Amino acid sequence: DIVMTQAAFSNPVTLGTSASISCRSSKNLLHSNGITYLYWYLQRPGQSPQLLIYRVSNLASGVPNRFSGSESGTDFTLRISRVEAEDVGVYYCAQLLELPFTFGSGTKLEIK
Amino acid sequence: QVTLKESGPGILQPSQTLSLTCSFSGFSLSTSGMGVGWIRQPSGKGLEWLAHIWWDDDKRYNPALKSRLTISKDTSSNQVFLKIASVDTADTATYYCARMMDPYAMDYWGQGTSVTVSS
């Protein structure tokens, strides 16, 4: 199985500043069709996960452009510019390249 | 407007079969490229993908649980079902269903249904 590795907590950030959340996969997520199957989800407290970013860097519908995603090999980064209170929650990366689909253990965004 | 809602027994005993239903609206499983998946989350823990089913009845299972899982659909009633046989306490979790549609993957999720396995 592909292992997705995330830190349990982010570096504490102040509202209005930027935050980065990292994810590392145990295998290259690039398919032979040229698509990298890496996704980001946010689970706010007491809520279901919601899709933020699909295929590394594409914003899901309704997601503010304060969110962005990037990759460097098997390392993936979710960036949040101008963090807002509603961004609090646990961020999960997920790979949908091969079965079984696997999620990272989640990174909790810490606010100072 | 896409919505999904899970339903289940709430509580069941070890060795029983867990039956879950995902009722959805706003899309159809008769549409090419559409699918529904099941994901679970033990309390305070991470997400585990279980299975998904596509519009053409293609079914995929998590190999770790495959022998115990059965996914099916009723396209006419907009429902997807998941059965987990021989449950034990490790199956205690919130179970989510989610729409699957390339390229968005799991883009809409239900509110989840809590399942407790206890004697």
Short mmCIF file of N, CA and C in Angstrom, two decimals, chain B:
data_model
loop_
_atom_site.label_atom_id
_atom_site.label_comp_id
_atom_site.label_asym_id
_atom_site.label_seq_id
_atom_site.Cartn_x
_atom_site.Cartn_y
_atom_site.Cartn_z
N GLN B 1 -28.22 20.18 -6.82
CA GLN B 1 -27.54 20.14 -5.52
C GLN B 1 -27.29 18.68 -5.14
N VAL B 2 -26.02 18.36 -4.94
CA VAL B 2 -25.63 16.99 -4.60
C VAL B 2 -25.71 16.79 -3.09
N THR B 3 -26.42 15.77 -2.66
CA THR B 3 -26.45 15.41 -1.25
C THR B 3 -26.36 13.90 -1.12
N LEU B 4 -25.75 13.47 -0.03
CA LEU B 4 -25.65 12.06 0.31
C LEU B 4 -25.98 11.91 1.79
N LYS B 5 -26.61 10.81 2.13
CA LYS B 5 -26.94 10.57 3.53
C LYS B 5 -26.81 9.09 3.83
N GLU B 6 -26.04 8.79 4.86
CA GLU B 6 -25.81 7.43 5.27
C GLU B 6 -26.82 7.02 6.35
N SER B 7 -27.14 5.75 6.36
CA SER B 7 -27.96 5.21 7.43
C SER B 7 -27.46 3.82 7.80
N GLY B 8 -27.61 3.47 9.06
CA GLY B 8 -27.14 2.19 9.55
C GLY B 8 -27.81 1.84 10.85
N PRO B 9 -27.39 0.75 11.47
CA PRO B 9 -28.09 0.23 12.65
C PRO B 9 -27.75 0.95 13.95
N GLY B 10 -26.68 1.72 13.93
CA GLY B 10 -26.26 2.40 15.15
C GLY B 10 -25.39 1.49 16.02
N ILE B 11 -25.94 0.40 16.46
CA ILE B 11 -25.20 -0.52 17.30
C ILE B 11 -25.50 -1.95 16.87
N LEU B 12 -24.47 -2.79 16.91
CA LEU B 12 -24.67 -4.20 16.64
C LEU B 12 -23.64 -5.01 17.41
N GLN B 13 -23.85 -6.30 17.43
CA GLN B 13 -23.00 -7.18 18.23
C GLN B 13 -21.89 -7.79 17.38
N PRO B 14 -20.81 -8.16 18.03
CA PRO B 14 -19.73 -8.85 17.30
C PRO B 14 -20.26 -10.08 16.58
N SER B 15 -19.68 -10.31 15.42
CA SER B 15 -19.97 -11.43 14.52
C SER B 15 -21.19 -11.17 13.63
N GLN B 16 -21.95 -10.12 13.90
CA GLN B 16 -23.09 -9.80 13.04
C GLN B 16 -22.63 -9.15 11.74
N THR B 17 -23.57 -9.00 10.83
CA THR B 17 -23.29 -8.32 9.56
C THR B 17 -23.82 -6.89 9.63
N LEU B 18 -22.94 -5.95 9.32
CA LEU B 18 -23.29 -4.53 9.30
C LEU B 18 -23.83 -4.18 7.92
N SER B 19 -25.01 -3.59 7.89
CA SER B 19 -25.61 -3.16 6.63
C SER B 19 -25.78 -1.65 6.63
N LEU B 20 -25.18 -1.02 5.65
CA LEU B 20 -25.22 0.43 5.54
C LEU B 20 -25.87 0.82 4.22
N THR B 21 -26.57 1.94 4.24
CA THR B 21 -27.21 2.47 3.04
C THR B 21 -26.79 3.92 2.83
N CYS B 22 -26.46 4.23 1.60
CA CYS B 22 -26.17 5.60 1.20
C CYS B 22 -27.26 6.04 0.24
N SER B 23 -28.05 7.01 0.64
CA SER B 23 -29.11 7.55 -0.21
C SER B 23 -28.64 8.90 -0.73
N PHE B 24 -28.73 9.10 -2.03
CA PHE B 24 -28.17 10.31 -2.60
C PHE B 24 -29.13 10.97 -3.57
N SER B 25 -28.86 12.23 -3.85
CA SER B 25 -29.64 12.98 -4.83
C SER B 25 -28.73 13.98 -5.51
N GLY B 26 -29.16 14.49 -6.63
CA GLY B 26 -28.39 15.48 -7.37
C GLY B 26 -27.48 14.89 -8.42
N PHE B 27 -27.39 13.59 -8.49
CA PHE B 27 -26.65 12.91 -9.55
C PHE B 27 -27.22 11.52 -9.71
N SER B 28 -26.82 10.84 -10.78
CA SER B 28 -27.33 9.51 -11.05
C SER B 28 -26.20 8.53 -11.28
N LEU B 29 -26.36 7.35 -10.76
CA LEU B 29 -25.36 6.30 -10.98
C LEU B 29 -25.56 5.61 -12.32
N SER B 30 -26.47 6.13 -13.12
CA SER B 30 -26.58 5.64 -14.49
C SER B 30 -25.74 6.51 -15.43
N THR B 31 -25.14 7.56 -14.89
CA THR B 31 -24.32 8.48 -15.68
C THR B 31 -22.90 7.96 -15.78
N SER B 32 -22.38 7.91 -16.97
CA SER B 32 -21.02 7.43 -17.19
C SER B 32 -20.01 8.24 -16.37
N GLY B 33 -19.11 7.52 -15.70
CA GLY B 33 -18.07 8.18 -14.91
C GLY B 33 -18.44 8.46 -13.47
N MET B 34 -19.66 8.12 -13.10
CA MET B 34 -20.10 8.41 -11.73
C MET B 34 -19.90 7.20 -10.82
N GLY B 35 -19.59 7.47 -9.58
CA GLY B 35 -19.42 6.39 -8.62
C GLY B 35 -19.73 6.85 -7.20
N VAL B 36 -19.79 5.89 -6.30
CA VAL B 36 -19.98 6.17 -4.88
C VAL B 36 -19.03 5.29 -4.08
N GLY B 37 -18.38 5.91 -3.12
CA GLY B 37 -17.45 5.17 -2.28
C GLY B 37 -17.84 5.22 -0.81
N TRP B 38 -17.25 4.30 -0.05
CA TRP B 38 -17.45 4.25 1.40
C TRP B 38 -16.09 4.44 2.08
N ILE B 39 -16.10 5.27 3.10
CA ILE B 39 -14.90 5.57 3.88
C ILE B 39 -15.32 5.57 5.34
N ARG B 40 -14.44 5.08 6.22
CA ARG B 40 -14.79 5.10 7.62
C ARG B 40 -13.72 5.79 8.46
N GLN B 41 -14.13 6.17 9.67
CA GLN B 41 -13.24 6.93 10.54
C GLN B 41 -13.54 6.57 11.99
N PRO B 42 -12.67 5.80 12.62
CA PRO B 42 -12.83 5.57 14.06
C PRO B 42 -12.74 6.89 14.80
N SER B 43 -13.40 6.98 15.92
CA SER B 43 -13.43 8.21 16.68
C SER B 43 -12.03 8.73 16.99
N GLY B 44 -11.76 9.97 16.61
CA GLY B 44 -10.46 10.59 16.88
C GLY B 44 -9.33 10.10 16.01
N LYS B 45 -9.64 9.32 14.99
CA LYS B 45 -8.59 8.77 14.14
C LYS B 45 -8.78 9.20 12.68
N GLY B 46 -7.97 8.60 11.81
CA GLY B 46 -7.96 9.00 10.42
C GLY B 46 -8.98 8.27 9.56
N LEU B 47 -8.85 8.51 8.26
CA LEU B 47 -9.81 8.01 7.28
C LEU B 47 -9.31 6.74 6.60
N GLU B 48 -10.21 5.81 6.40
CA GLU B 48 -9.87 4.54 5.75
C GLU B 48 -10.88 4.29 4.63
N TRP B 49 -10.36 4.21 3.40
CA TRP B 49 -11.22 3.89 2.26
C TRP B 49 -11.57 2.40 2.31
N LEU B 50 -12.85 2.12 2.07
CA LEU B 50 -13.33 0.74 2.15
C LEU B 50 -13.63 0.14 0.78
N ALA B 51 -14.43 0.83 0.00
CA ALA B 51 -14.88 0.27 -1.28
C ALA B 51 -15.53 1.36 -2.10
N HIS B 52 -15.64 1.11 -3.42
CA HIS B 52 -16.46 1.99 -4.23
C HIS B 52 -17.05 1.21 -5.39
N ILE B 53 -18.11 1.79 -5.94
CA ILE B 53 -18.82 1.16 -7.06
C ILE B 53 -19.05 2.22 -8.12
N TRP B 54 -18.89 1.82 -9.39
CA TRP B 54 -19.04 2.74 -10.51
C TRP B 54 -20.38 2.52 -11.21
N TRP B 55 -20.70 3.47 -12.09
CA TRP B 55 -21.95 3.45 -12.83
C TRP B 55 -22.15 2.14 -13.61
N ASP B 56 -21.04 1.53 -14.03
CA ASP B 56 -21.12 0.31 -14.83
C ASP B 56 -21.06 -0.95 -13.97
N ASP B 57 -21.22 -0.77 -12.66
CA ASP B 57 -21.22 -1.85 -11.67
C ASP B 57 -19.83 -2.41 -11.38
N ASP B 58 -18.79 -1.76 -11.87
CA ASP B 58 -17.43 -2.11 -11.48
C ASP B 58 -17.28 -1.84 -9.99
N LYS B 59 -16.75 -2.81 -9.27
CA LYS B 59 -16.63 -2.70 -7.81
C LYS B 59 -15.17 -2.88 -7.40
N ARG B 60 -14.74 -2.08 -6.44
CA ARG B 60 -13.37 -2.17 -5.93
C ARG B 60 -13.42 -2.19 -4.42
N TYR B 61 -12.55 -3.01 -3.84
CA TYR B 61 -12.54 -3.18 -2.40
C TYR B 61 -11.14 -2.98 -1.82
N ASN B 62 -11.11 -2.55 -0.57
CA ASN B 62 -9.85 -2.52 0.15
C ASN B 62 -9.42 -3.96 0.40
N PRO B 63 -8.25 -4.34 -0.10
CA PRO B 63 -7.81 -5.74 0.05
C PRO B 63 -7.77 -6.21 1.50
N ALA B 64 -7.50 -5.31 2.42
CA ALA B 64 -7.40 -5.69 3.83
C ALA B 64 -8.73 -6.16 4.38
N LEU B 65 -9.82 -5.76 3.73
CA LEU B 65 -11.16 -6.09 4.22
C LEU B 65 -12.00 -6.82 3.19
N LYS B 66 -11.41 -7.09 2.05
CA LYS B 66 -12.18 -7.54 0.88
C LYS B 66 -13.06 -8.75 1.17
N SER B 67 -12.57 -9.69 1.95
CA SER B 67 -13.34 -10.91 2.19
C SER B 67 -14.62 -10.65 2.98
N ARG B 68 -14.68 -9.47 3.63
CA ARG B 68 -15.84 -9.18 4.47
C ARG B 68 -16.77 -8.15 3.86
N LEU B 69 -16.38 -7.53 2.75
CA LEU B 69 -17.13 -6.42 2.18
C LEU B 69 -17.95 -6.83 0.97
N THR B 70 -19.14 -6.24 0.88
CA THR B 70 -19.96 -6.38 -0.32
C THR B 70 -20.62 -5.04 -0.60
N ILE B 71 -20.34 -4.49 -1.76
CA ILE B 71 -20.95 -3.23 -2.17
C ILE B 71 -21.91 -3.49 -3.31
N SER B 72 -23.02 -2.77 -3.32
CA SER B 72 -24.01 -2.93 -4.38
C SER B 72 -24.76 -1.61 -4.55
N LYS B 73 -25.57 -1.55 -5.59
CA LYS B 73 -26.32 -0.32 -5.85
C LYS B 73 -27.70 -0.63 -6.38
N ASP B 74 -28.58 0.33 -6.18
CA ASP B 74 -29.90 0.32 -6.80
C ASP B 74 -30.03 1.66 -7.51
N THR B 75 -29.74 1.64 -8.78
CA THR B 75 -29.70 2.89 -9.55
C THR B 75 -31.05 3.58 -9.57
N SER B 76 -32.10 2.83 -9.65
CA SER B 76 -33.44 3.42 -9.77
C SER B 76 -33.85 4.17 -8.51
N SER B 77 -33.34 3.72 -7.36
CA SER B 77 -33.70 4.38 -6.10
C SER B 77 -32.59 5.28 -5.57
N ASN B 78 -31.54 5.45 -6.35
CA ASN B 78 -30.42 6.31 -5.94
C ASN B 78 -29.84 5.90 -4.59
N GLN B 79 -29.52 4.64 -4.47
CA GLN B 79 -28.95 4.13 -3.24
C GLN B 79 -27.76 3.20 -3.52
N VAL B 80 -26.81 3.25 -2.60
CA VAL B 80 -25.67 2.34 -2.61
C VAL B 80 -25.62 1.68 -1.25
N PHE B 81 -25.27 0.41 -1.25
CA PHE B 81 -25.29 -0.38 -0.02
C PHE B 81 -23.89 -0.95 0.25
N LEU B 82 -23.58 -1.07 1.51
CA LEU B 82 -22.33 -1.73 1.90
C LEU B 82 -22.64 -2.69 3.04
N LYS B 83 -22.19 -3.92 2.88
CA LYS B 83 -22.31 -4.89 3.96
C LYS B 83 -20.93 -5.30 4.43
N ILE B 84 -20.76 -5.35 5.73
CA ILE B 84 -19.52 -5.81 6.33
C ILE B 84 -19.85 -7.00 7.21
N ALA B 85 -19.31 -8.14 6.84
CA ALA B 85 -19.62 -9.38 7.57
C ALA B 85 -18.70 -9.53 8.79
N SER B 86 -19.19 -10.31 9.74
CA SER B 86 -18.38 -10.70 10.91
C SER B 86 -17.71 -9.52 11.59
N VAL B 87 -18.49 -8.53 11.97
CA VAL B 87 -17.90 -7.33 12.57
C VAL B 87 -17.34 -7.64 13.96
N ASP B 88 -16.36 -6.83 14.33
CA ASP B 88 -15.88 -6.86 15.71
C ASP B 88 -15.67 -5.41 16.18
N THR B 89 -15.15 -5.24 17.37
CA THR B 89 -15.06 -3.90 17.95
C THR B 89 -14.21 -2.96 17.09
N ALA B 90 -13.28 -3.51 16.32
CA ALA B 90 -12.43 -2.68 15.46
C ALA B 90 -13.22 -2.02 14.33
N ASP B 91 -14.44 -2.47 14.10
CA ASP B 91 -15.27 -1.86 13.05
C ASP B 91 -16.11 -0.70 13.58
N THR B 92 -15.96 -0.40 14.85
CA THR B 92 -16.64 0.76 15.43
C THR B 92 -16.06 2.03 14.82
N ALA B 93 -16.92 2.83 14.19
CA ALA B 93 -16.45 4.01 13.45
C ALA B 93 -17.64 4.81 12.93
N THR B 94 -17.34 5.98 12.42
CA THR B 94 -18.31 6.72 11.62
C THR B 94 -18.07 6.33 10.17
N TYR B 95 -19.14 5.98 9.49
CA TYR B 95 -19.06 5.54 8.10
C TYR B 95 -19.62 6.62 7.20
N TYR B 96 -18.82 7.00 6.22
CA TYR B 96 -19.20 8.02 5.25
C TYR B 96 -19.35 7.41 3.86
N CYS B 97 -20.29 7.94 3.11
CA CYS B 97 -20.29 7.67 1.67
C CYS B 97 -19.97 8.98 0.96
N ALA B 98 -19.41 8.85 -0.21
CA ALA B 98 -18.97 10.02 -0.96
C ALA B 98 -19.16 9.78 -2.45
N ARG B 99 -19.53 10.83 -3.15
CA ARG B 99 -19.61 10.71 -4.60
C ARG B 99 -18.20 10.65 -5.17
N MET B 100 -18.06 9.84 -6.20
CA MET B 100 -16.79 9.77 -6.90
C MET B 100 -17.03 10.13 -8.36
N MET B 101 -16.28 11.10 -8.82
CA MET B 101 -16.42 11.53 -10.20
C MET B 101 -15.10 12.09 -10.68
N ASP B 102 -14.53 11.47 -11.68
CA ASP B 102 -13.28 11.96 -12.22
C ASP B 102 -13.47 13.35 -12.79
N PRO B 103 -12.60 14.33 -12.59
CA PRO B 103 -11.34 14.23 -11.86
C PRO B 103 -11.42 14.60 -10.39
N TYR B 104 -12.62 14.82 -9.91
CA TYR B 104 -12.75 15.36 -8.56
C TYR B 104 -12.63 14.31 -7.46
N ALA B 105 -12.66 13.03 -7.85
CA ALA B 105 -12.59 11.94 -6.88
C ALA B 105 -13.72 12.07 -5.89
N MET B 106 -13.43 12.00 -4.59
CA MET B 106 -14.49 12.04 -3.59
C MET B 106 -14.82 13.49 -3.31
N ASP B 107 -15.77 14.04 -4.08
CA ASP B 107 -16.00 15.47 -4.00
C ASP B 107 -17.17 15.88 -3.11
N TYR B 108 -18.14 15.02 -2.90
CA TYR B 108 -19.23 15.32 -1.98
C TYR B 108 -19.35 14.16 -0.99
N TRP B 109 -19.47 14.52 0.28
CA TRP B 109 -19.54 13.52 1.34
C TRP B 109 -20.85 13.66 2.09
N GLY B 110 -21.33 12.52 2.61
CA GLY B 110 -22.48 12.56 3.50
C GLY B 110 -22.06 13.01 4.89
N GLN B 111 -23.02 13.11 5.78
CA GLN B 111 -22.77 13.55 7.15
C GLN B 111 -22.19 12.45 8.01
N GLY B 112 -22.25 11.21 7.54
CA GLY B 112 -21.71 10.07 8.27
C GLY B 112 -22.75 9.44 9.19
N THR B 113 -22.58 8.15 9.41
CA THR B 113 -23.43 7.44 10.37
C THR B 113 -22.52 6.69 11.34
N SER B 114 -22.80 6.84 12.62
CA SER B 114 -21.96 6.23 13.64
C SER B 114 -22.40 4.79 13.89
N VAL B 115 -21.43 3.91 13.92
CA VAL B 115 -21.69 2.48 14.16
C VAL B 115 -20.84 2.02 15.34
N THR B 116 -21.47 1.39 16.29
CA THR B 116 -20.77 0.84 17.44
C THR B 116 -20.97 -0.67 17.47
N VAL B 117 -19.86 -1.38 17.58
CA VAL B 117 -19.92 -2.83 17.71
C VAL B 117 -19.60 -3.17 19.16
N SER B 118 -20.57 -3.73 19.85
CA SER B 118 -20.39 -4.01 21.27
C SER B 118 -21.29 -5.16 21.69
N SER B 119 -20.78 -5.95 22.58
CA SER B 119 -21.57 -7.05 23.11
C SER B 119 -22.37 -6.59 24.33
#
